PDB file of C-alpha atoms in Angstrom:
ATOM      1  CA  MET A   1       5.124 -18.146 -71.803  1.00 46.00           C
ATOM      2  CA  PRO A   2       7.009 -16.583 -68.800  1.00 49.00           C
ATOM      3  CA  ALA A   3       7.659 -12.807 -69.057  1.00 49.00           C
ATOM      4  CA  ILE A   4      11.233 -11.576 -68.674  1.00 49.00           C
ATOM      5  CA  SER A   5      10.528  -7.923 -67.760  1.00 51.00           C
ATOM      6  CA  THR A   6       7.804  -8.791 -65.218  1.00 54.00           C
ATOM      7  CA  ASN A   7       8.499 -11.811 -63.047  1.00 55.00           C
ATOM      8  CA  ILE A   8       4.936 -12.787 -62.125  1.00 63.00           C
ATOM      9  CA  ALA A   9       6.028 -15.944 -60.303  1.00 58.00           C
ATOM     10  CA  ALA A  10       8.486 -14.035 -58.120  1.00 56.00           C
ATOM     11  CA  ASN A  11       5.914 -11.345 -57.339  1.00 62.00           C
ATOM     12  CA  SER A  12       3.398 -13.989 -56.306  1.00 66.00           C
ATOM     13  CA  ALA A  13       5.987 -15.705 -54.115  1.00 59.00           C
ATOM     14  CA  VAL A  14       6.825 -12.385 -52.418  1.00 63.00           C
ATOM     15  CA  ARG A  15       3.145 -11.686 -51.769  1.00 72.00           C
ATOM     16  CA  TYR A  16       2.644 -15.046 -50.063  1.00 62.00           C
ATOM     17  CA  LEU A  17       5.925 -14.605 -48.197  1.00 62.00           C
ATOM     18  CA  ASN A  18       4.588 -11.356 -46.723  1.00 71.00           C
ATOM     19  CA  ILE A  19       1.252 -12.944 -45.830  1.00 71.00           C
ATOM     20  CA  ASN A  20       2.874 -15.868 -44.037  1.00 63.00           C
ATOM     21  CA  SER A  21       5.471 -13.657 -42.368  1.00 66.00           C
ATOM     22  CA  ASN A  22       2.682 -11.463 -40.981  1.00 68.00           C
ATOM     23  CA  GLN A  23       0.902 -14.571 -39.710  1.00 65.00           C
ATOM     24  CA  GLU A  24       4.109 -15.680 -37.970  1.00 63.00           C
ATOM     25  CA  THR A  25       4.484 -12.282 -36.320  1.00 69.00           C
ATOM     26  CA  SER A  26       0.843 -12.261 -35.231  1.00 68.00           C
ATOM     27  CA  SER A  27       1.002 -15.792 -33.803  1.00 64.00           C
ATOM     28  CA  LEU A  28       4.255 -15.118 -31.965  1.00 64.00           C
ATOM     29  CA  SER A  29       2.780 -11.931 -30.465  1.00 66.00           C
ATOM     30  CA  LYS A  30      -0.345 -13.748 -29.280  1.00 66.00           C
ATOM     31  CA  LEU A  31       1.586 -16.690 -27.854  1.00 62.00           C
ATOM     32  CA  SER A  32       4.073 -14.479 -26.023  1.00 62.00           C
ATOM     33  CA  SER A  33       1.355 -12.205 -24.567  1.00 64.00           C
ATOM     34  CA  GLY A  34      -1.142 -14.965 -23.871  1.00 64.00           C
ATOM     35  CA  SER A  35      -3.847 -12.848 -25.476  1.00 70.00           C
ATOM     36  CA  ARG A  36      -5.621 -13.510 -28.743  1.00 63.00           C
ATOM     37  CA  ILE A  37      -6.394  -9.776 -29.042  1.00 66.00           C
ATOM     38  CA  THR A  38      -3.137  -7.890 -29.464  1.00 66.00           C
ATOM     39  CA  SER A  39      -4.669  -5.078 -31.518  1.00 67.00           C
ATOM     40  CA  ALA A  40      -8.140  -3.747 -32.250  1.00 68.00           C
ATOM     41  CA  SER A  41      -8.039  -5.333 -35.706  1.00 68.00           C
ATOM     42  CA  ASP A  42      -7.944  -8.816 -34.156  1.00 69.00           C
ATOM     43  CA  ASP A  43     -11.424  -8.420 -32.620  1.00 72.00           C
ATOM     44  CA  ALA A  44     -12.746  -4.879 -32.165  1.00 84.00           C
ATOM     45  CA  ALA A  45     -15.939  -5.937 -30.379  1.00 86.00           C
ATOM     46  CA  GLY A  46     -14.095  -8.416 -28.172  1.00 80.00           C
ATOM     47  CA  LEU A  47     -11.516  -5.781 -27.262  1.00 80.00           C
ATOM     48  CA  ALA A  48     -14.241  -3.313 -26.228  1.00 88.00           C
ATOM     49  CA  ILE A  49     -15.974  -5.906 -24.042  1.00 88.00           C
ATOM     50  CA  SER A  50     -12.696  -7.088 -22.530  1.00 85.00           C
ATOM     51  CA  THR A  51     -11.640  -3.519 -21.733  1.00 86.00           C
ATOM     52  CA  ARG A  52     -14.929  -2.870 -19.915  1.00 90.00           C
ATOM     53  CA  ILE A  53     -14.664  -6.129 -17.982  1.00 90.00           C
ATOM     54  CA  SER A  54     -11.056  -5.374 -17.048  1.00 89.00           C
ATOM     55  CA  SER A  55     -12.166  -1.980 -15.745  1.00 91.00           C
ATOM     56  CA  ASP A  56     -14.884  -3.608 -13.629  1.00 92.00           C
ATOM     57  CA  ILE A  57     -12.370  -6.123 -12.269  1.00 93.00           C
ATOM     58  CA  THR A  58      -9.990  -3.332 -11.250  1.00 94.00           C
ATOM     59  CA  THR A  59     -12.835  -1.471  -9.533  1.00 93.00           C
ATOM     60  CA  LEU A  60     -13.938  -4.614  -7.690  1.00 95.00           C
ATOM     61  CA  GLN A  61     -10.393  -5.279  -6.532  1.00 94.00           C
ATOM     62  CA  GLN A  62     -10.320  -1.795  -5.025  1.00 95.00           C
ATOM     63  CA  ALA A  63     -13.763  -2.431  -3.526  1.00 95.00           C
ATOM     64  CA  ALA A  64     -12.354  -5.542  -1.845  1.00 95.00           C
ATOM     65  CA  THR A  65      -9.605  -3.394  -0.342  1.00 96.00           C
ATOM     66  CA  ASN A  66     -12.227  -0.869   0.800  1.00 95.00           C
ATOM     67  CA  ALA A  67     -14.257  -3.597   2.495  1.00 96.00           C
ATOM     68  CA  ALA A  68     -11.166  -4.981   4.225  1.00 96.00           C
ATOM     69  CA  GLN A  69     -10.231  -1.521   5.512  1.00 96.00           C
ATOM     70  CA  ALA A  70     -13.783  -0.935   6.725  1.00 96.00           C
ATOM     71  CA  THR A  71     -13.710  -4.247   8.577  1.00 96.00           C
ATOM     72  CA  SER A  72     -10.433  -3.266  10.237  1.00 96.00           C
ATOM     73  CA  ILE A  73     -11.938   0.058  11.319  1.00 96.00           C
ATOM     74  CA  LEU A  74     -14.965  -1.669  12.817  1.00 97.00           C
ATOM     75  CA  GLN A  75     -12.868  -4.299  14.579  1.00 97.00           C
ATOM     76  CA  THR A  76     -10.701  -1.560  16.073  1.00 97.00           C
ATOM     77  CA  ALA A  77     -13.777   0.343  17.224  1.00 97.00           C
ATOM     78  CA  ASP A  78     -15.313  -2.787  18.729  1.00 98.00           C
ATOM     79  CA  GLY A  79     -12.115  -3.503  20.637  1.00 97.00           C
ATOM     80  CA  GLY A  80     -12.275  -0.050  22.215  1.00 98.00           C
ATOM     81  CA  ALA A  81     -16.000  -0.367  22.940  1.00 98.00           C
ATOM     82  CA  SER A  82     -15.394  -3.750  24.566  1.00 98.00           C
ATOM     83  CA  ASN A  83     -12.828  -2.209  26.902  1.00 98.00           C
ATOM     84  CA  ILE A  84     -15.248   0.579  27.803  1.00 98.00           C
ATOM     85  CA  SER A  85     -17.942  -2.007  28.497  1.00 98.00           C
ATOM     86  CA  ASP A  86     -15.596  -3.843  30.860  1.00 98.00           C
ATOM     87  CA  ILE A  87     -14.797  -0.598  32.667  1.00 98.00           C
ATOM     88  CA  LEU A  88     -18.482   0.227  33.093  1.00 98.00           C
ATOM     89  CA  ALA A  89     -19.068  -3.228  34.527  1.00 98.00           C
ATOM     90  CA  ARG A  90     -16.294  -2.605  37.059  1.00 98.00           C
ATOM     91  CA  MET A  91     -17.738   0.826  37.863  1.00 98.00           C
ATOM     92  CA  LYS A  92     -21.137  -0.734  38.494  1.00 98.00           C
ATOM     93  CA  SER A  93     -19.531  -3.251  40.807  1.00 97.00           C
ATOM     94  CA  LEU A  94     -17.858  -0.431  42.737  1.00 97.00           C
ATOM     95  CA  ALA A  95     -21.114   1.556  42.883  1.00 97.00           C
ATOM     96  CA  SER A  96     -22.931  -1.500  44.175  1.00 96.00           C
ATOM     97  CA  GLU A  97     -20.295  -1.963  46.856  1.00 96.00           C
ATOM     98  CA  SER A  98     -20.522   1.684  47.894  1.00 95.00           C
ATOM     99  CA  ALA A  99     -24.335   1.587  47.917  1.00 94.00           C
ATOM    100  CA  SER A 100     -24.293  -1.268  50.408  1.00 92.00           C
ATOM    101  CA  GLY A 101     -24.930  -0.409  54.012  1.00 85.00           C
ATOM    102  CA  THR A 102     -22.104  -2.713  55.010  1.00 88.00           C
ATOM    103  CA  THR A 103     -19.527  -0.359  53.482  1.00 84.00           C
ATOM    104  CA  VAL A 104     -18.303   1.967  56.228  1.00 82.00           C
ATOM    105  CA  GLY A 105     -15.462   4.243  57.190  1.00 76.00           C
ATOM    106  CA  THR A 106     -12.986   5.325  54.539  1.00 88.00           C
ATOM    107  CA  SER A 107     -13.909   2.488  52.176  1.00 91.00           C
ATOM    108  CA  ARG A 108     -16.101   4.748  50.059  1.00 92.00           C
ATOM    109  CA  THR A 109     -13.215   7.192  49.676  1.00 93.00           C
ATOM    110  CA  TYR A 110     -11.039   4.442  48.241  1.00 95.00           C
ATOM    111  CA  ILE A 111     -13.898   3.267  46.036  1.00 96.00           C
ATOM    112  CA  GLN A 112     -14.411   6.805  44.725  1.00 96.00           C
ATOM    113  CA  SER A 113     -10.693   7.113  43.968  1.00 96.00           C
ATOM    114  CA  GLU A 114     -10.750   4.038  41.716  1.00 97.00           C
ATOM    115  CA  PHE A 115     -14.120   5.076  40.294  1.00 97.00           C
ATOM    116  CA  SER A 116     -12.737   8.476  39.220  1.00 97.00           C
ATOM    117  CA  GLN A 117      -9.738   6.846  37.553  1.00 97.00           C
ATOM    118  CA  LEU A 118     -12.065   4.580  35.600  1.00 98.00           C
ATOM    119  CA  ILE A 119     -14.116   7.563  34.403  1.00 98.00           C
ATOM    120  CA  SER A 120     -10.940   9.139  33.030  1.00 97.00           C
ATOM    121  CA  GLU A 121      -9.954   5.853  31.415  1.00 98.00           C
ATOM    122  CA  ILE A 122     -13.237   5.652  29.501  1.00 97.00           C
ATOM    123  CA  SER A 123     -12.573   8.950  27.740  1.00 93.00           C
ATOM    124  CA  SER A 124      -8.925   8.005  27.262  1.00 96.00           C
ATOM    125  CA  ILE A 125      -9.965   4.820  25.463  1.00 97.00           C
ATOM    126  CA  ALA A 126     -12.610   6.647  23.415  1.00 96.00           C
ATOM    127  CA  THR A 127      -9.992   9.129  22.230  1.00 95.00           C
ATOM    128  CA  GLY A 128      -7.152   6.620  21.954  1.00 96.00           C
ATOM    129  CA  THR A 129      -9.052   4.110  19.833  1.00 96.00           C
ATOM    130  CA  ARG A 130      -7.690   5.273  16.488  1.00 95.00           C
ATOM    131  CA  TYR A 131      -7.491   4.273  12.858  1.00 93.00           C
ATOM    132  CA  SER A 132      -5.217   6.147  10.477  1.00 90.00           C
ATOM    133  CA  GLY A 133      -4.907   8.997  12.953  1.00 91.00           C
ATOM    134  CA  GLN A 134      -8.644   9.412  13.593  1.00 92.00           C
ATOM    135  CA  SER A 135     -10.195   8.805  17.000  1.00 94.00           C
ATOM    136  CA  LEU A 136     -13.113   6.462  16.434  1.00 96.00           C
ATOM    137  CA  LEU A 137     -15.171   6.680  19.625  1.00 96.00           C
ATOM    138  CA  ASP A 138     -14.964  10.269  20.859  1.00 94.00           C
ATOM    139  CA  GLY A 139     -17.359  11.873  18.367  1.00 92.00           C
ATOM    140  CA  THR A 140     -14.686  13.862  16.526  1.00 91.00           C
ATOM    141  CA  SER A 141     -14.060  11.661  13.478  1.00 88.00           C
ATOM    142  CA  THR A 142     -15.908  11.598  10.170  1.00 90.00           C
ATOM    143  CA  PHE A 143     -17.138   8.143  11.161  1.00 90.00           C
ATOM    144  CA  SER A 144     -19.319   9.691  13.877  1.00 88.00           C
ATOM    145  CA  ALA A 145     -21.357  11.511  11.230  1.00 87.00           C
ATOM    146  CA  GLY A 146     -21.254   8.479   8.935  1.00 90.00           C
ATOM    147  CA  VAL A 147     -19.244   7.706   5.816  1.00 93.00           C
ATOM    148  CA  SER A 148     -20.084   5.661   2.724  1.00 94.00           C
ATOM    149  CA  VAL A 149     -17.717   2.914   1.605  1.00 95.00           C
ATOM    150  CA  LEU A 150     -17.736   1.781  -2.044  1.00 94.00           C
ATOM    151  CA  VAL A 151     -18.067  -2.006  -2.170  1.00 93.00           C
ATOM    152  CA  GLY A 152     -18.878  -2.637  -5.837  1.00 90.00           C
ATOM    153  CA  SER A 153     -18.319  -1.541  -9.418  1.00 84.00           C
ATOM    154  CA  SER A 154     -21.185   0.980  -9.323  1.00 86.00           C
ATOM    155  CA  ALA A 155     -21.268   4.306  -7.496  1.00 88.00           C
ATOM    156  CA  THR A 156     -24.430   3.151  -5.718  1.00 92.00           C
ATOM    157  CA  ASP A 157     -22.794   0.026  -4.282  1.00 93.00           C
ATOM    158  CA  THR A 158     -22.038   1.471  -0.860  1.00 94.00           C
ATOM    159  CA  ILE A 159     -22.261   0.535   2.815  1.00 95.00           C
ATOM    160  CA  ASP A 160     -22.267   3.167   5.550  1.00 94.00           C
ATOM    161  CA  ILE A 161     -20.020   3.184   8.606  1.00 95.00           C
ATOM    162  CA  LYS A 162     -21.303   5.107  11.606  1.00 95.00           C
ATOM    163  CA  LEU A 163     -19.716   4.965  15.044  1.00 96.00           C
ATOM    164  CA  SER A 164     -21.106   6.182  18.367  1.00 96.00           C
ATOM    165  CA  ASP A 165     -19.545   8.677  20.752  1.00 97.00           C
ATOM    166  CA  LEU A 166     -18.619   6.648  23.843  1.00 97.00           C
ATOM    167  CA  THR A 167     -16.847   9.267  25.938  1.00 97.00           C
ATOM    168  CA  ALA A 168     -17.670   9.429  29.646  1.00 97.00           C
ATOM    169  CA  SER A 169     -19.547  12.711  29.224  1.00 96.00           C
ATOM    170  CA  THR A 170     -21.718  11.361  26.389  1.00 97.00           C
ATOM    171  CA  LEU A 171     -22.448   8.221  28.390  1.00 98.00           C
ATOM    172  CA  GLY A 172     -23.467  10.431  31.311  1.00 97.00           C
ATOM    173  CA  VAL A 173     -20.975   8.995  33.788  1.00 97.00           C
ATOM    174  CA  SER A 174     -18.361  11.761  33.922  1.00 95.00           C
ATOM    175  CA  SER A 175     -19.793  13.429  37.038  1.00 95.00           C
ATOM    176  CA  LEU A 176     -20.907  10.372  38.992  1.00 97.00           C
ATOM    177  CA  ASP A 177     -19.921  10.331  42.643  1.00 96.00           C
ATOM    178  CA  VAL A 178     -20.034   7.131  44.690  1.00 96.00           C
ATOM    179  CA  SER A 179     -18.396   8.551  47.806  1.00 94.00           C
ATOM    180  CA  THR A 180     -21.802   8.499  49.515  1.00 94.00           C
ATOM    181  CA  GLN A 181     -24.373   5.750  49.753  1.00 95.00           C
ATOM    182  CA  SER A 182     -27.066   7.855  48.104  1.00 95.00           C
ATOM    183  CA  GLY A 183     -24.735   8.920  45.301  1.00 96.00           C
ATOM    184  CA  ALA A 184     -23.725   5.325  44.677  1.00 96.00           C
ATOM    185  CA  THR A 185     -27.364   4.214  44.571  1.00 96.00           C
ATOM    186  CA  ALA A 186     -28.192   6.882  41.986  1.00 96.00           C
ATOM    187  CA  ALA A 187     -25.093   5.956  39.977  1.00 97.00           C
ATOM    188  CA  LEU A 188     -26.313   2.378  39.520  1.00 97.00           C
ATOM    189  CA  THR A 189     -29.218   3.493  37.314  1.00 96.00           C
ATOM    190  CA  THR A 190     -26.989   5.765  35.235  1.00 97.00           C
ATOM    191  CA  LEU A 191     -24.428   3.007  34.803  1.00 98.00           C
ATOM    192  CA  ASP A 192     -27.108   0.564  33.634  1.00 98.00           C
ATOM    193  CA  THR A 193     -28.115   3.067  30.954  1.00 98.00           C
ATOM    194  CA  ALA A 194     -24.481   3.592  29.933  1.00 98.00           C
ATOM    195  CA  ILE A 195     -23.892  -0.156  29.714  1.00 98.00           C
ATOM    196  CA  ASP A 196     -26.978  -0.513  27.499  1.00 98.00           C
ATOM    197  CA  THR A 197     -25.722   2.337  25.285  1.00 98.00           C
ATOM    198  CA  VAL A 198     -22.347   0.679  24.786  1.00 98.00           C
ATOM    199  CA  SER A 199     -23.996  -2.696  24.162  1.00 98.00           C
ATOM    200  CA  LYS A 200     -26.169  -1.160  21.449  1.00 98.00           C
ATOM    201  CA  ALA A 201     -23.137   0.562  19.920  1.00 97.00           C
ATOM    202  CA  ARG A 202     -21.300  -2.773  19.803  1.00 98.00           C
ATOM    203  CA  ALA A 203     -24.342  -4.452  18.257  1.00 98.00           C
ATOM    204  CA  ASP A 204     -24.409  -1.766  15.548  1.00 97.00           C
ATOM    205  CA  ILE A 205     -20.689  -2.258  14.918  1.00 97.00           C
ATOM    206  CA  GLY A 206     -21.206  -6.012  14.658  1.00 97.00           C
ATOM    207  CA  ALA A 207     -24.069  -5.601  12.188  1.00 97.00           C
ATOM    208  CA  GLN A 208     -21.984  -3.290  10.005  1.00 97.00           C
ATOM    209  CA  GLU A 209     -19.013  -5.649  10.131  1.00 96.00           C
ATOM    210  CA  SER A 210     -21.269  -8.541   9.128  1.00 96.00           C
ATOM    211  CA  ARG A 211     -22.448  -6.600   6.059  1.00 96.00           C
ATOM    212  CA  PHE A 212     -18.886  -5.924   4.996  1.00 96.00           C
ATOM    213  CA  ASN A 213     -17.979  -9.591   5.432  1.00 95.00           C
ATOM    214  CA  PHE A 214     -20.860 -10.684   3.202  1.00 95.00           C
ATOM    215  CA  SER A 215     -19.969  -7.937   0.742  1.00 95.00           C
ATOM    216  CA  ALA A 216     -16.355  -9.143   0.616  1.00 95.00           C
ATOM    217  CA  ASP A 217     -17.563 -12.652  -0.248  1.00 95.00           C
ATOM    218  CA  SER A 218     -19.811 -11.244  -2.978  1.00 94.00           C
ATOM    219  CA  ILE A 219     -16.981  -9.124  -4.390  1.00 95.00           C
ATOM    220  CA  SER A 220     -14.726 -12.178  -4.528  1.00 95.00           C
ATOM    221  CA  THR A 221     -17.367 -14.176  -6.417  1.00 94.00           C
ATOM    222  CA  GLN A 222     -18.053 -11.326  -8.863  1.00 93.00           C
ATOM    223  CA  THR A 223     -14.343 -10.849  -9.502  1.00 94.00           C
ATOM    224  CA  GLN A 224     -13.806 -14.543 -10.218  1.00 93.00           C
ATOM    225  CA  ASN A 225     -16.776 -14.629 -12.594  1.00 94.00           C
ATOM    226  CA  LEU A 226     -15.582 -11.551 -14.483  1.00 94.00           C
ATOM    227  CA  GLN A 227     -12.045 -12.918 -14.705  1.00 89.00           C
ATOM    228  CA  SER A 228     -13.419 -16.147 -16.195  1.00 89.00           C
ATOM    229  CA  ALA A 229     -15.545 -14.208 -18.683  1.00 89.00           C
ATOM    230  CA  ASN A 230     -12.603 -12.017 -19.649  1.00 81.00           C
ATOM    231  CA  SER A 231     -10.394 -15.057 -20.062  1.00 80.00           C
ATOM    232  CA  ALA A 232     -12.900 -16.636 -22.450  1.00 80.00           C
ATOM    233  CA  ILE A 233     -12.905 -13.477 -24.569  1.00 78.00           C
ATOM    234  CA  LYS A 234      -9.248 -12.535 -24.431  1.00 72.00           C
ATOM    235  CA  ASP A 235      -7.017 -15.540 -23.770  1.00 63.00           C
ATOM    236  CA  VAL A 236      -5.320 -17.211 -26.713  1.00 60.00           C
ATOM    237  CA  ASP A 237      -5.953 -20.867 -27.569  1.00 55.00           C
ATOM    238  CA  ILE A 238      -2.327 -21.954 -27.311  1.00 61.00           C
ATOM    239  CA  ALA A 239      -2.724 -25.236 -29.205  1.00 68.00           C
ATOM    240  CA  SER A 240      -4.621 -23.607 -32.064  1.00 69.00           C
ATOM    241  CA  GLU A 241      -2.255 -20.634 -32.294  1.00 61.00           C
ATOM    242  CA  GLN A 242       0.798 -22.900 -32.153  1.00 70.00           C
ATOM    243  CA  ALA A 243      -0.622 -24.855 -35.086  1.00 71.00           C
ATOM    244  CA  LYS A 244      -1.118 -21.593 -37.018  1.00 69.00           C
ATOM    245  CA  LEU A 245       2.468 -20.586 -36.254  1.00 61.00           C
ATOM    246  CA  SER A 246       3.871 -23.910 -37.424  1.00 71.00           C
ATOM    247  CA  SER A 247       1.814 -23.735 -40.617  1.00 72.00           C
ATOM    248  CA  ALA A 248       2.938 -20.157 -41.293  1.00 62.00           C
ATOM    249  CA  GLN A 249       6.587 -21.092 -40.724  1.00 70.00           C
ATOM    250  CA  VAL A 250       6.364 -23.973 -43.207  1.00 64.00           C
ATOM    251  CA  LYS A 251       4.614 -21.761 -45.760  1.00 66.00           C
ATOM    252  CA  THR A 252       7.184 -19.006 -45.250  1.00 67.00           C
ATOM    253  CA  GLN A 253      10.023 -21.402 -45.943  1.00 70.00           C
ATOM    254  CA  ALA A 254       8.209 -22.663 -49.036  1.00 63.00           C
ATOM    255  CA  ALA A 255       7.614 -19.091 -50.231  1.00 59.00           C
ATOM    256  CA  VAL A 256      11.310 -18.257 -49.773  1.00 65.00           C
ATOM    257  CA  SER A 257      12.261 -21.285 -51.847  1.00 63.00           C
ATOM    258  CA  ALA A 258       9.646 -20.426 -54.468  1.00 58.00           C
ATOM    259  CA  GLU A 259      10.873 -16.844 -54.696  1.00 56.00           C
ATOM    260  CA  ALA A 260      14.453 -17.983 -55.139  1.00 62.00           C
ATOM    261  CA  ALA A 261      13.407 -20.383 -57.892  1.00 59.00           C
ATOM    262  CA  ALA A 262      11.223 -17.748 -59.563  1.00 57.00           C
ATOM    263  CA  ASN A 263      14.098 -15.282 -59.614  1.00 59.00           C
ATOM    264  CA  GLN A 264      16.137 -17.790 -61.643  1.00 59.00           C
ATOM    265  CA  ILE A 265      13.550 -17.989 -64.437  1.00 58.00           C
ATOM    266  CA  PRO A 266      14.505 -14.734 -66.269  1.00 57.00           C
ATOM    267  CA  GLN A 267      18.184 -15.679 -66.222  1.00 60.00           C
ATOM    268  CA  TYR A 268      17.339 -19.135 -67.573  1.00 54.00           C
ATOM    269  CA  LEU A 269      15.248 -17.606 -70.382  1.00 51.00           C
ATOM    270  CA  LEU A 270      17.976 -15.127 -71.272  1.00 53.00           C
ATOM    271  CA  LYS A 271      20.450 -17.956 -71.611  1.00 60.00           C
ATOM    272  CA  LEU A 272      18.053 -19.792 -73.926  1.00 58.00           C
ATOM    273  CA  LEU A 273      17.562 -16.679 -76.032  1.00 56.00           C
ATOM    274  CA  GLY A 274      21.250 -15.941 -76.049  1.00 54.00           C
TER     275      GLY A 274
END
């Protein structure tokens, strides 16, 4: 027999109304966010794993930026080194001309004038080849001593950048004099050494740039794999969650109707007893 003082049917309807209403709220939150984990209670272990993966993804994205910046630095340095190499080639040509016995009169004076200008230009390029305010090829930047660039999610995932000093004095050409045949002949050997030094420096730059390019490809692959793994853990199954939402909405409506009907029972019984 139904109780008048305690409406068990209404209480039961309210309980199910709350359950279904909470399910609606949860489903709507997941569908709107695109994530099946909107709070730790949804999946504590999954949330912990997803948080760690998200952290690794963020670190890798920064590593990709680091690698791109390093590549830009190396390309800038190589451009300057290439110009210096071209100048040295021209200087060798001038020295060869001056060393020839067929060069007479004031010709060597004119050759020396251009030669001296080219010496100054080498140091100007070495100092003027800059990245973010730092000269790359004059031995004054941190890159001359070597710097480590982070290219992964671990502190040990690094590649070093080290750039050579390519100023005229370091190359040994700052005091060359080709105004005499003997001086020009001696300069040829020094210039060959300087050209070899710049060629080696460019080879080192190229090798470093190649490492960063391969690293960038690896970072991209790792990032994509982690994003896929994180998606599998975190992303909501839209079809499944939509079905849960629809079911909860139907049940909520039914619970509302049931509660309304249950609330009429005491009044109906009172009328019968009256």
